[in-house]
Coordinates of C-alpha atoms in Angstrom, one line a residue:
Chain A
M748 CA -22.4 107.2 -32.0
R749 CA -19.2 105.4 -31.9
E750 CA -17.8 102.8 -29.6
L751 CA -15.2 103.7 -26.9
T752 CA -14.0 102.1 -23.5
Y753 CA -14.0 103.4 -20.6
L754 CA -10.7 104.2 -20.3
D755 CA -10.2 105.7 -24.2
A756 CA -12.8 107.9 -22.8
L757 CA -10.4 109.0 -20.1
N758 CA -7.5 109.7 -22.1
E759 CA -9.8 111.4 -24.7
A760 CA -10.9 113.6 -21.8
L761 CA -7.8 114.6 -20.6
R762 CA -6.4 115.1 -24.2
E763 CA -9.0 117.5 -25.1
E764 CA -8.5 119.8 -22.0
M765 CA -4.8 119.6 -22.7
E766 CA -5.9 120.9 -26.1
R767 CA -8.0 123.5 -24.9
D768 CA -6.0 124.8 -22.4
E769 CA -2.1 125.0 -22.0
N770 CA -2.3 125.9 -18.4
V771 CA -3.4 121.6 -17.8
F772 CA -0.6 119.5 -17.0
L773 CA -0.5 115.6 -15.8
I774 CA 2.3 114.4 -13.5
G775 CA 2.3 111.1 -12.1
E776 CA 4.3 107.7 -11.9
D777 CA 4.8 105.9 -15.3
I778 CA 2.7 108.2 -17.0
G779 CA 5.7 109.2 -19.5
S780 CA 6.5 107.1 -22.7
F781 CA 4.9 104.0 -21.3
G782 CA 0.9 105.9 -21.2
G783 CA 0.5 105.1 -17.2
V784 CA 0.3 101.3 -15.8
F785 CA -3.2 101.0 -17.1
G786 CA -3.0 103.1 -20.5
V787 CA -4.8 105.9 -19.5
E788 CA -2.2 108.6 -20.6
K789 CA -1.8 106.6 -23.8
G790 CA -0.1 109.0 -26.6
L791 CA -0.5 111.9 -24.3
W792 CA 3.4 112.2 -23.9
E793 CA 4.4 111.9 -27.5
K794 CA 1.8 114.2 -28.0
F795 CA 2.5 117.0 -25.4
G796 CA 6.0 116.5 -24.3
E797 CA 7.6 116.1 -20.9
K798 CA 7.0 119.8 -19.8
R799 CA 2.8 118.7 -19.6
V800 CA 3.1 115.1 -18.9
R801 CA 5.8 115.3 -16.1
Q802 CA 6.6 111.4 -15.0
T803 CA 7.8 111.1 -11.4
P804 CA 9.8 109.2 -9.2
I805 CA 7.9 107.2 -6.8
S806 CA 7.2 110.1 -4.5
E807 CA 3.0 110.7 -4.1
D808 CA 4.1 114.0 -1.5
A809 CA 5.8 115.4 -4.1
I810 CA 3.7 114.2 -6.8
V811 CA 0.5 116.1 -4.8
G812 CA 2.5 118.7 -3.3
T813 CA 3.6 120.1 -6.6
A814 CA -0.4 120.0 -7.9
V815 CA -1.3 121.7 -4.8
G816 CA 1.8 124.4 -5.3
A817 CA 0.9 125.0 -9.1
A818 CA -2.9 124.8 -8.4
M819 CA -2.4 127.9 -6.2
T820 CA -0.2 129.6 -8.8
G821 CA -2.3 129.6 -11.7
L822 CA -1.8 126.0 -13.4
R823 CA -4.5 123.0 -13.5
P824 CA -2.7 119.9 -12.4
V825 CA -4.3 116.4 -13.1
A826 CA -2.3 114.3 -10.4
E827 CA -2.6 110.6 -11.0
I828 CA -2.1 108.5 -8.1
M829 CA -1.7 104.8 -9.6
Y830 CA -3.5 103.0 -6.9
I831 CA -6.0 104.8 -4.6
D832 CA -4.3 103.0 -1.9
F833 CA -1.4 104.9 -2.5
I834 CA -2.9 108.0 -1.3
T835 CA -2.0 106.9 2.1
C836 CA 1.6 108.2 1.5
C837 CA 0.5 111.7 0.7
M838 CA -2.6 112.5 2.9
D839 CA -1.0 115.3 4.8
Q840 CA -0.9 117.0 0.8
V841 CA -4.4 116.1 0.0
V842 CA -6.3 116.4 3.3
N843 CA -4.2 119.3 5.4
Q844 CA -3.3 121.0 1.9
A845 CA -5.5 120.5 -1.0
A846 CA -8.4 120.5 0.8
K847 CA -8.0 122.9 3.3
L848 CA -6.1 126.0 1.8
R849 CA -8.6 127.8 0.0
Y850 CA -10.8 127.8 3.1
M851 CA -7.9 128.7 5.4
S852 CA -6.5 132.0 2.9
G853 CA -9.8 133.2 3.7
G854 CA -10.8 132.6 -0.3
N855 CA -7.6 134.4 -1.5
L856 CA -6.7 131.4 -3.5
K857 CA -8.4 128.6 -5.8
M858 CA -7.0 125.0 -5.9
P859 CA -7.9 124.1 -9.6
L860 CA -6.7 120.5 -9.5
V861 CA -7.9 116.9 -10.2
I862 CA -6.4 113.7 -8.4
R863 CA -7.0 110.7 -10.4
A864 CA -7.0 107.4 -8.9
Q865 CA -8.5 103.5 -9.7
G866 CA -9.3 101.6 -7.1
G867 CA -11.5 98.8 -5.9
S868 CA -10.9 94.6 -5.9
G869 CA -11.3 91.9 -8.1
T870 CA -8.0 91.5 -9.7
A871 CA -6.7 89.7 -6.7
E872 CA -4.1 92.2 -5.8
A873 CA -4.9 91.7 -2.0
A874 CA -5.2 94.5 0.6
Q875 CA -3.1 97.0 -0.2
H876 CA -4.1 97.4 -4.2
S877 CA -7.7 96.7 -3.7
Q878 CA -9.6 99.4 -1.4
S879 CA -12.3 101.7 -1.6
L880 CA -11.2 104.8 0.1
E881 CA -14.1 107.5 -1.2
A882 CA -15.8 107.8 2.3
W883 CA -12.5 109.3 3.5
F884 CA -12.4 112.1 0.9
V885 CA -16.3 113.0 1.1
H886 CA -15.5 113.3 5.2
T887 CA -12.9 116.1 4.3
P888 CA -14.5 119.3 4.1
G889 CA -13.4 120.9 1.0
L890 CA -12.9 118.2 -1.5
K891 CA -15.5 117.3 -4.3
V892 CA -15.4 113.5 -4.9
V893 CA -16.6 111.8 -8.4
M894 CA -17.0 108.1 -9.3
P895 CA -17.7 107.7 -12.8
A896 CA -19.6 104.4 -13.5
T897 CA -19.8 104.4 -17.1
V898 CA -18.0 105.5 -20.2
Y899 CA -19.9 108.7 -21.3
D900 CA -19.5 109.9 -17.8
A901 CA -15.8 108.8 -17.4
K902 CA -15.1 111.5 -20.1
G903 CA -18.1 114.2 -19.4
L904 CA -17.1 114.0 -15.7
L905 CA -13.5 113.9 -16.0
K906 CA -14.1 117.4 -18.2
T907 CA -16.2 118.9 -15.4
A908 CA -13.6 118.1 -13.0
I909 CA -10.5 119.5 -14.8
R910 CA -12.4 122.6 -15.1
D911 CA -13.5 122.9 -11.2
D912 CA -11.7 125.6 -9.9
N913 CA -11.8 123.2 -6.5
P914 CA -9.8 120.1 -5.8
V915 CA -11.2 117.2 -6.9
I916 CA -11.2 113.6 -6.0
F917 CA -11.7 111.3 -8.8
L918 CA -12.1 107.3 -8.5
E919 CA -12.1 105.4 -11.3
H920 CA -12.7 101.4 -11.4
R921 CA -10.4 99.5 -13.3
L922 CA -12.6 96.4 -13.5
L923 CA -14.4 99.2 -15.7
Y924 CA -11.7 99.9 -18.0
N925 CA -12.3 97.6 -20.9
M926 CA -16.1 98.4 -20.8
K927 CA -17.0 99.3 -24.0
D928 CA -20.4 102.0 -24.9
N929 CA -21.9 103.8 -27.6
V930 CA -21.0 107.3 -27.1
P931 CA -21.6 110.4 -29.3
E932 CA -18.6 112.0 -31.4
G933 CA -17.3 115.5 -30.2
E934 CA -17.1 116.4 -26.6
W935 CA -19.4 116.5 -23.7
T936 CA -19.5 117.4 -20.0
V937 CA -21.4 116.0 -17.3
P938 CA -22.1 118.4 -14.5
F939 CA -21.7 118.1 -11.2
G940 CA -24.4 117.2 -8.2
K941 CA -26.4 115.6 -10.7
A942 CA -27.5 112.0 -10.1
E943 CA -29.2 110.2 -13.0
V944 CA -32.1 107.5 -12.8
K945 CA -30.7 104.7 -14.6
Q946 CA -33.4 102.9 -15.0
E947 CA -37.2 103.6 -13.5
G948 CA -38.8 101.3 -11.0
K949 CA -41.2 101.7 -8.3
D950 CA -40.9 98.9 -5.5
I951 CA -37.5 100.2 -4.5
T952 CA -34.6 102.7 -4.8
I953 CA -30.8 101.2 -5.3
V954 CA -28.7 104.4 -5.2
A955 CA -25.5 102.6 -6.1
T956 CA -21.8 103.8 -7.3
S957 CA -19.0 103.0 -9.6
L958 CA -18.9 99.5 -10.5
M959 CA -22.0 98.5 -8.7
I960 CA -24.3 100.3 -10.7
H961 CA -23.9 97.7 -13.0
K962 CA -24.1 95.1 -10.5
A963 CA -27.4 96.8 -9.8
L964 CA -28.8 96.8 -12.9
E965 CA -27.8 93.2 -13.4
A966 CA -30.1 92.2 -10.0
A967 CA -32.9 94.4 -11.7
K968 CA -32.7 92.9 -15.0
E969 CA -33.0 89.4 -12.9
L970 CA -36.0 90.3 -10.9
A971 CA -37.8 92.4 -13.7
G972 CA -41.4 90.8 -13.6
N973 CA -41.6 90.1 -9.9
I974 CA -40.0 93.2 -8.4
S975 CA -39.5 96.7 -10.0
I976 CA -36.1 98.3 -8.9
E977 CA -35.3 102.3 -9.2
V978 CA -31.6 102.1 -9.7
I979 CA -29.9 105.5 -9.6
D980 CA -26.1 106.3 -9.9
P981 CA -25.1 109.5 -7.7
K982 CA -22.3 110.1 -10.0
T983 CA -20.3 112.7 -7.3
L984 CA -20.2 111.9 -4.0
V985 CA -19.5 115.7 -3.5
P986 CA -22.1 117.4 -4.2
L987 CA -24.4 114.6 -3.3
D988 CA -27.7 115.4 -5.2
I989 CA -29.8 113.7 -2.4
D990 CA -32.9 115.4 -4.1
T991 CA -33.4 113.0 -6.8
I992 CA -32.6 110.2 -4.2
L993 CA -35.5 111.4 -1.8
E994 CA -37.7 112.0 -4.8
S995 CA -37.4 108.2 -5.8
V996 CA -37.7 107.1 -2.0
K997 CA -41.0 109.2 -1.7
K998 CA -42.1 107.0 -5.2
T999 CA -41.0 103.6 -3.7
S1000 CA -40.6 104.1 0.0
R1001 CA -37.7 101.9 0.1
L1002 CA -34.2 102.2 0.2
L1003 CA -31.1 100.2 -0.5
V1004 CA -27.4 101.5 -0.9
V1005 CA -24.9 99.1 -2.5
H1006 CA -21.3 100.5 -2.5
E1007 CA -17.9 98.3 -2.3
A1008 CA -16.3 99.8 0.2
P1009 CA -16.8 98.5 3.6
T1010 CA -20.4 99.0 4.9
I1011 CA -19.5 100.7 8.4
A1012 CA -19.3 103.8 8.2
G1013 CA -19.7 104.1 4.4
V1014 CA -21.1 106.6 1.9
G1015 CA -24.4 104.2 2.3
A1016 CA -24.2 105.3 5.9
E1017 CA -24.5 108.5 5.0
I1018 CA -27.3 108.5 2.4
V1019 CA -29.4 106.5 4.5
R1020 CA -28.7 109.2 7.3
Q1021 CA -30.1 111.8 5.1
V1022 CA -32.9 110.1 3.8
V1023 CA -34.0 108.9 7.1
E1024 CA -34.0 112.9 8.3
K1025 CA -35.7 114.2 5.2
A1026 CA -38.3 111.5 4.3
F1027 CA -38.9 109.3 7.1
D1028 CA -42.5 109.4 7.0
Y1029 CA -42.3 107.6 3.3
L1030 CA -40.3 105.0 4.1
D1031 CA -41.9 101.7 4.4
G1032 CA -39.1 99.5 6.4
A1033 CA -35.7 100.2 7.5
P1034 CA -33.3 101.6 4.4
R1035 CA -30.3 99.3 4.5
V1036 CA -26.8 99.4 3.1
L1037 CA -25.2 96.8 1.2
G1038 CA -21.6 97.1 1.3
G1039 CA -18.1 95.2 1.5
K1040 CA -17.1 93.2 4.4
S1041 CA -14.8 95.0 7.2
I1042 CA -11.7 92.7 6.5
P1043 CA -8.8 93.4 4.5
M1044 CA -8.9 92.4 1.4
P1045 CA -8.0 89.1 1.0
F1046 CA -5.6 87.8 -2.3
A1047 CA -7.2 84.4 -3.3
P1048 CA -10.5 85.5 -5.8
T1049 CA -13.0 83.2 -3.9
L1050 CA -12.7 85.2 -0.7
E1051 CA -12.0 88.4 -2.5
K1052 CA -15.2 87.7 -4.3
A1053 CA -17.1 86.9 -0.7
C1054 CA -15.9 90.3 0.8
T1055 CA -17.9 92.5 -2.0
P1056 CA -21.4 92.9 -2.9
Q1057 CA -22.2 90.6 -5.8
K1058 CA -25.3 90.7 -7.9
E1059 CA -26.7 87.5 -5.6
D1060 CA -26.3 89.7 -2.5
I1061 CA -28.3 92.3 -4.3
I1062 CA -31.2 90.1 -5.0
K1063 CA -31.0 88.9 -1.6
F1064 CA -31.5 92.2 0.0
V1065 CA -33.8 93.5 -2.4
K1066 CA -36.1 90.3 -1.9
E1067 CA -35.5 91.0 1.8
M1068 CA -36.8 94.3 1.9
V1069 CA -40.0 94.1 -0.3
Chain B
M964 CA 25.8 146.7 0.1
N965 CA 24.3 150.2 -0.4
R966 CA 23.6 152.4 2.4
K967 CA 19.5 152.1 1.2
K968 CA 19.5 148.6 0.9
S969 CA 21.2 148.3 4.2
I970 CA 18.8 150.6 6.1
E971 CA 15.9 149.0 4.3
L972 CA 17.0 145.7 6.0
L973 CA 17.6 147.2 9.2
D974 CA 14.1 148.5 9.2
L975 CA 12.4 145.1 8.1
M976 CA 13.9 143.5 11.1
Y977 CA 12.4 146.2 13.8
R978 CA 9.6 145.5 12.0
I979 CA 9.5 142.1 12.5
R980 CA 10.8 142.0 16.1
F981 CA 8.6 144.7 17.0
F982 CA 5.3 143.0 15.7
E983 CA 6.3 139.9 17.4
E984 CA 6.4 141.7 20.7
R985 CA 3.6 143.5 20.3
T986 CA 1.6 140.3 19.5
M987 CA 2.5 139.2 22.7
K988 CA 1.4 141.7 24.5
L989 CA -2.0 141.5 22.7
F990 CA -1.8 137.5 23.8
R991 CA -1.4 138.5 27.5
E992 CA -4.4 140.9 27.0
G993 CA -5.9 137.8 25.2
L994 CA -6.9 139.9 22.3
I995 CA -4.8 137.4 20.4
V996 CA -5.5 133.6 20.8
G997 CA -4.5 130.5 19.7
A998 CA -1.1 128.9 18.8
L999 CA 1.6 132.2 18.8
H1000 CA 5.2 131.0 17.4
H1001 CA 7.6 133.8 17.6
Y1002 CA 10.7 134.7 15.2
I1003 CA 12.1 136.7 17.6
G1004 CA 16.1 136.2 17.6
E1005 CA 15.7 134.8 13.7
E1006 CA 14.8 137.8 11.6
A1007 CA 18.3 138.0 10.0
I1008 CA 17.4 134.7 7.8
A1009 CA 13.9 136.2 6.4
V1010 CA 15.0 139.7 5.6
G1011 CA 18.1 138.7 4.5
A1012 CA 16.5 135.9 2.2
C1013 CA 13.4 138.1 1.1
A1014 CA 15.5 140.9 0.6
T1015 CA 16.8 139.1 -2.5
A1016 CA 13.3 138.0 -3.9
E1017 CA 11.4 140.0 -6.6
E1018 CA 8.0 141.1 -5.9
D1019 CA 6.2 138.4 -8.1
D1020 CA 8.6 135.8 -6.6
Y1021 CA 7.1 132.9 -4.2
V1022 CA 7.3 132.2 -0.5
V1023 CA 6.6 129.0 1.0
S1024 CA 6.5 129.6 4.7
T1025 CA 6.1 127.4 8.3
H1026 CA 4.4 127.7 11.4
R1027 CA 6.9 130.3 12.7
G1028 CA 5.9 132.6 9.6
H1029 CA 5.3 136.0 10.7
G1030 CA 8.7 137.2 9.9
H1031 CA 8.5 135.4 6.3
C1032 CA 5.3 137.6 5.5
I1033 CA 6.8 141.0 6.7
A1034 CA 10.0 140.4 4.8
K1035 CA 8.2 139.7 1.6
G1036 CA 6.0 142.8 2.3
A1037 CA 2.7 141.9 4.0
D1038 CA 1.0 144.8 5.4
L1039 CA 1.7 144.8 9.2
K1040 CA -2.5 146.0 9.9
R1041 CA -4.0 143.0 7.6
M1042 CA -1.6 140.7 9.5
M1043 CA -2.5 142.0 12.7
A1044 CA -6.2 141.9 12.5
E1045 CA -5.8 138.3 11.2
L1046 CA -4.3 137.4 14.2
M1047 CA -6.5 139.4 16.3
G1048 CA -9.2 137.2 14.4
R1049 CA -10.8 140.1 12.5
E1050 CA -12.8 139.7 9.1
T1051 CA -10.3 142.4 7.7
G1052 CA -7.1 139.7 8.4
Y1053 CA -5.0 138.4 5.3
S1054 CA -7.3 135.2 5.5
K1055 CA -10.3 136.9 6.7
A1056 CA -9.8 135.3 10.4
R1057 CA -10.1 131.6 8.6
G1058 CA -6.5 130.9 9.3
G1059 CA -4.6 133.1 12.0
S1060 CA -1.0 133.2 13.0
M1061 CA 0.0 130.3 11.1
H1062 CA -2.1 130.8 7.7
I1063 CA -1.1 134.2 6.1
F1064 CA -1.9 134.0 2.4
S1065 CA -1.9 136.5 -0.1
I1066 CA -1.2 135.2 -3.4
E1067 CA -0.7 139.3 -5.3
E1068 CA 2.4 139.5 -2.7
G1069 CA 3.5 135.8 -3.7
L1070 CA 3.0 134.7 -0.3
L1071 CA 1.7 131.3 -0.3
G1072 CA 0.8 130.7 3.3
G1073 CA 2.6 129.2 6.4
N1074 CA 1.6 126.1 6.9
G1075 CA 0.7 124.0 10.4
I1076 CA 2.0 121.1 9.3
V1077 CA 5.9 120.8 9.9
G1078 CA 7.4 120.0 6.6
G1079 CA 4.1 120.5 4.9
G1080 CA 5.3 123.5 3.0
L1081 CA 8.2 121.7 0.9
P1082 CA 6.3 119.8 -1.4
I1083 CA 4.1 122.8 -2.2
A1084 CA 7.3 124.9 -2.9
L1085 CA 8.0 122.4 -6.0
G1086 CA 4.5 123.4 -7.4
S1087 CA 5.2 127.4 -7.1
A1088 CA 8.8 126.7 -8.4
L1089 CA 7.3 124.4 -11.2
S1090 CA 4.8 127.5 -12.5
G1091 CA 7.4 129.6 -12.6
Q1092 CA 9.6 127.4 -14.8
Y1093 CA 6.5 126.3 -17.0
R1094 CA 5.8 129.9 -17.7
D1095 CA 9.4 130.7 -18.3
S1096 CA 8.6 134.0 -16.1
G1097 CA 11.8 133.6 -14.2
Q1098 CA 9.6 133.2 -10.8
V1099 CA 11.8 131.7 -7.9
T1100 CA 10.3 130.1 -5.2
L1101 CA 11.7 130.6 -1.7
C1102 CA 11.1 127.8 0.6
F1103 CA 11.6 128.0 4.4
F1104 CA 11.7 125.4 6.6
A1105 CA 13.3 124.5 10.2
E1106 CA 15.5 121.5 11.3
G1107 CA 12.4 119.8 12.5
A1108 CA 11.0 119.3 9.1
A1109 CA 14.4 118.1 7.8
A1110 CA 13.2 114.9 9.6
R1111 CA 10.3 114.6 7.4
G1112 CA 10.1 112.3 4.0
T1113 CA 9.2 115.6 2.1
F1114 CA 12.3 116.7 2.4
H1115 CA 13.8 114.1 0.9
E1116 CA 11.1 113.8 -2.0
S1117 CA 11.1 117.6 -2.7
L1118 CA 14.8 118.0 -3.1
N1119 CA 15.1 115.2 -4.8
L1120 CA 12.4 116.1 -7.5
A1121 CA 13.5 119.9 -7.3
S1122 CA 17.0 118.4 -8.4
L1123 CA 15.9 116.0 -10.9
W1124 CA 13.5 118.9 -12.7
K1125 CA 15.9 121.8 -11.5
L1126 CA 13.2 123.6 -10.3
P1127 CA 13.9 127.2 -9.4
V1128 CA 13.6 127.0 -5.9
V1129 CA 15.7 128.3 -2.8
Y1130 CA 15.3 125.9 0.0
I1131 CA 16.3 127.9 3.4
C1132 CA 16.8 125.5 6.5
E1133 CA 16.5 127.9 9.6
N1134 CA 18.3 125.7 12.2
N1135 CA 17.2 127.0 15.5
L1136 CA 18.2 123.8 17.1
W1137 CA 15.2 122.9 19.0
A1138 CA 12.4 121.2 17.3
A1139 CA 9.4 122.4 19.7
T1140 CA 11.1 120.8 23.2
T1141 CA 13.3 118.3 21.2
Y1142 CA 17.1 119.5 21.0
I1143 CA 18.8 118.6 17.4
N1144 CA 20.8 115.8 18.6
Y1145 CA 18.0 113.7 19.0
S1146 CA 16.5 114.1 15.5
L1147 CA 19.7 114.7 13.7
P1148 CA 23.0 112.0 13.4
I1149 CA 25.4 114.7 11.1
E1150 CA 26.6 118.3 12.4
N1151 CA 25.0 119.8 9.0
I1152 CA 21.5 119.7 7.1
G1153 CA 23.5 121.8 4.4
D1154 CA 25.8 118.8 4.1
R1155 CA 23.2 116.8 2.7
A1156 CA 22.7 118.8 -0.4
S1157 CA 25.7 116.4 -2.3
A1158 CA 23.1 113.5 -2.0
Y1159 CA 20.9 115.5 -3.9
G1160 CA 23.6 116.9 -6.6
I1161 CA 22.8 120.7 -5.7
P1162 CA 25.0 123.1 -3.8
G1163 CA 24.8 123.3 -0.2
K1164 CA 25.7 126.2 2.4
V1165 CA 25.9 126.4 6.1
I1166 CA 25.8 129.6 7.3
D1167 CA 25.6 132.1 10.4
G1168 CA 21.8 132.9 10.2
N1169 CA 22.2 135.7 12.4
D1170 CA 24.3 137.8 10.4
V1171 CA 21.9 139.7 7.5
E1172 CA 24.3 140.2 5.0
K1173 CA 25.7 136.8 4.8
V1174 CA 22.2 135.6 4.4
Y1175 CA 21.3 138.3 1.7
D1176 CA 24.5 137.2 -0.4
T1177 CA 23.7 133.4 -0.2
V1178 CA 20.7 133.2 -1.3
D1179 CA 21.2 136.1 -3.8
E1180 CA 23.7 133.7 -5.5
A1181 CA 21.2 130.8 -5.0
V1182 CA 18.1 132.8 -6.6
K1183 CA 20.7 134.1 -9.4
R1184 CA 21.4 130.5 -10.3
A1185 CA 17.6 129.5 -10.0
R1186 CA 16.4 132.0 -12.4
A1187 CA 19.0 130.7 -14.9
G1188 CA 17.7 127.8 -14.4
K1189 CA 20.3 125.7 -12.7
G1190 CA 18.1 124.8 -9.9
P1191 CA 18.1 124.6 -6.5
T1192 CA 20.3 125.0 -3.7
L1193 CA 19.9 124.0 -0.1
I1194 CA 21.0 126.7 2.1
E1195 CA 21.5 125.6 6.2
C1196 CA 21.0 129.1 8.5
K1197 CA 22.3 128.8 12.0
S1198 CA 20.4 130.6 14.6
F1199 CA 18.1 130.3 17.5
R1200 CA 14.9 131.8 18.8
H1201 CA 15.1 133.5 21.9
H1202 CA 11.3 132.3 23.1
P1203 CA 9.9 129.0 24.0
H1204 CA 8.1 126.9 20.5
C1205 CA 5.2 128.7 21.3
M1206 CA 3.4 131.0 23.4
V1207 CA 1.4 127.7 25.4
I1208 CA 4.5 126.0 25.9
P1209 CA 7.2 126.3 28.6
D1210 CA 10.7 126.9 28.1
T1211 CA 12.5 123.6 28.6
R1212 CA 15.9 124.8 26.9
P1213 CA 19.1 125.4 29.1
Q1214 CA 18.6 129.1 30.2
D1215 CA 22.4 129.6 29.6
E1216 CA 22.5 128.5 26.1
V1217 CA 19.3 130.6 25.8
M1218 CA 21.5 133.7 27.2
E1219 CA 24.5 132.7 25.0
W1220 CA 22.4 132.8 21.7
K1221 CA 20.9 136.6 23.1
K1222 CA 24.6 137.7 22.6
K1223 CA 24.1 136.5 18.9
D1224 CA 21.1 138.6 18.4
P1225 CA 21.3 139.7 14.7
I1226 CA 19.7 143.0 15.8
P1227 CA 22.2 144.7 17.6
R1228 CA 24.8 142.9 15.8
F1229 CA 23.8 144.7 12.4
E1230 CA 23.3 147.9 14.1
K1231 CA 26.8 147.9 15.5
R1232 CA 27.9 146.9 12.3
L1233 CA 26.2 149.8 10.5
L1234 CA 27.1 152.6 13.2
G1235 CA 31.0 151.7 12.8
K1236 CA 31.0 151.5 8.7
K1237 CA 28.7 155.2 9.7
V1238 CA 26.0 153.7 7.6
I1239 CA 23.6 155.2 9.7
T1240 CA 23.7 157.3 12.9
K1241 CA 22.2 156.9 16.3
T1242 CA 19.8 159.2 15.7
E1243 CA 18.4 158.0 12.0
M1244 CA 18.5 154.7 14.0
E1245 CA 16.2 156.0 16.5
K1246 CA 14.0 157.6 13.9
I1247 CA 13.4 154.4 12.5
R1248 CA 12.5 152.5 15.6
G1249 CA 9.9 155.2 16.1
K1250 CA 8.4 154.9 12.5
V1251 CA 8.2 151.2 13.2
N1252 CA 6.2 151.7 16.5
N1253 CA 4.0 153.8 15.2
M1254 CA 3.1 151.2 12.5
L1255 CA 2.7 148.7 15.0
D1256 CA 0.5 151.3 17.1
E1257 CA -1.5 151.8 14.0
A1258 CA -2.0 147.9 13.2
E1259 CA -2.9 147.5 16.6
E1260 CA -5.8 150.0 16.4
F1261 CA -6.6 148.9 12.8
G1262 CA -7.2 145.3 14.4
R1263 CA -9.0 146.7 17.4
K1264 CA -11.0 148.6 15.4
S1265 CA -12.0 145.7 12.9
S1266 CA -14.8 143.4 13.3
V1267 CA -15.2 139.9 13.9
P1268 CA -16.5 138.0 10.7
G1269 CA -20.5 137.4 11.4
V1270 CA -21.1 133.7 11.8
E1271 CA -23.5 134.0 8.8
T1272 CA -20.2 133.8 6.6
V1273 CA -18.7 131.2 8.4
A1274 CA -18.8 129.2 5.0
E1275 CA -17.5 132.0 2.9
G1276 CA -14.3 131.2 1.2
L1277 CA -14.6 127.2 1.1
W1278 CA -15.7 126.5 -2.6
A1279 CA -14.7 128.7 -5.4

């Protein structure tokens, strides 16, 4: 075992996959000698050169379009959109092209591309640099959607994403970049569509994504002894491992979904829908979603915090529900 | 241009013209549904341009893309079947008229989003450059797309990276019902090339030999690693934007352009140069008509896809 950060885990995944397959290349802004604005690509430009680490102008349509055209013709691009907010500049390429062209071609082509972006709030960058937009992509047929919450998963899921023959939206959380954990030496992959029970419990199931997994685990720790909480990380939203969630709800009879994205029409609402449809008789109370407020993320840290679920909010919800 | 090549180009122009006419008939009979954007009047561009391409070169097409497919060598039967919504179509009836893909033949699809193909052509061009395969991408778009931001992002990056791509702007003057003076403040889109530091050409898009020569030079340049070229081909579509929108264009303008029809023009030139006789021409027309009969028959006899197959092709 060794200690690694979430950021280094991503860097290692990119490095290993680029070593393994020469068709893998990176494309994005500031990813050259600077190594990406957060440092995810650090050292890769030096190692693999300009051909495979392609720093672009500020041209999101061109970044994702290049990835789409390259993927259709045999390469395996990993595109970086610096902030998920900036993906709004190239939604045509993501939603109409990357997601749909394989199906529209009758399965004639493959679209093995990854679009990595980081998102979430917590760094006082206001509403155009703080969003959690995963629900948009979940709502678009043809995209896989991945949200790693741990160091181990960051590496393993990114490697799986790069090896997948379908377009994958890979959403990192910048507050996790410096998180450290002990992980094995060598390489590993983490499968899509397989949730993990992070902590077993019997009174209530909390399904949380990305950073919220850690807040849910903190809440569970604080309530331990009084309320026994089962915490589940779905890891991938498409495909979604609803079976693991259903199994848990059948045991606990209560469900709370926690995510940073606005509650309204979010992934939590979808998980609740599926649980209500498939395990209604097992529920002892209305399942709930604790998400972000429907407010453009404010700048001031105090306001920012008020717009996103905190450990205290999770505890309050759990106490109301159990 | 030698005799064989000239006749080949004429043959392809007939194929496009007759294909389009046949689809109009089938649309009126209700056998083809949806939007149908015809290429009649612009045949010289696709044919002249694609004749410069090798089999493994790429073509990125548009919503008005039947001509590009045929010129690149697509099978009329599978095209017709696609338009008729049959499972034997190129895209298994998932795409329709605007979305005919054949990666094997270098056809990277039409596009329902005006300007959507421009960034994709960067990727296929990069693919060729990355593998050092010599593959060139022909990226077709029309003057309407030249007002999109993707035009700028794409030409900028293609020039920066010296990508092997040829931008072929089919300026047919009308974007749906919008005349060019509502979308372009300058005379020529080709003049914008200088802003990207690449060669720009403005040519008569109804002259198939001129298109061939101009694109050929650009393709050779791209293959030699010297980067992209922007070629604006002035032309005109004889029909309205699509089958479901009435013609809003002044009829005298339409009549003027019909006089410049690229097919009779090329026929006349070939007859004048005694490259071909009227009888030989008739023979080719007859052959192409038979091909269209066969394509129609193939479509009629093919099955529509079973609803149980609806999810097939979504995931690899």
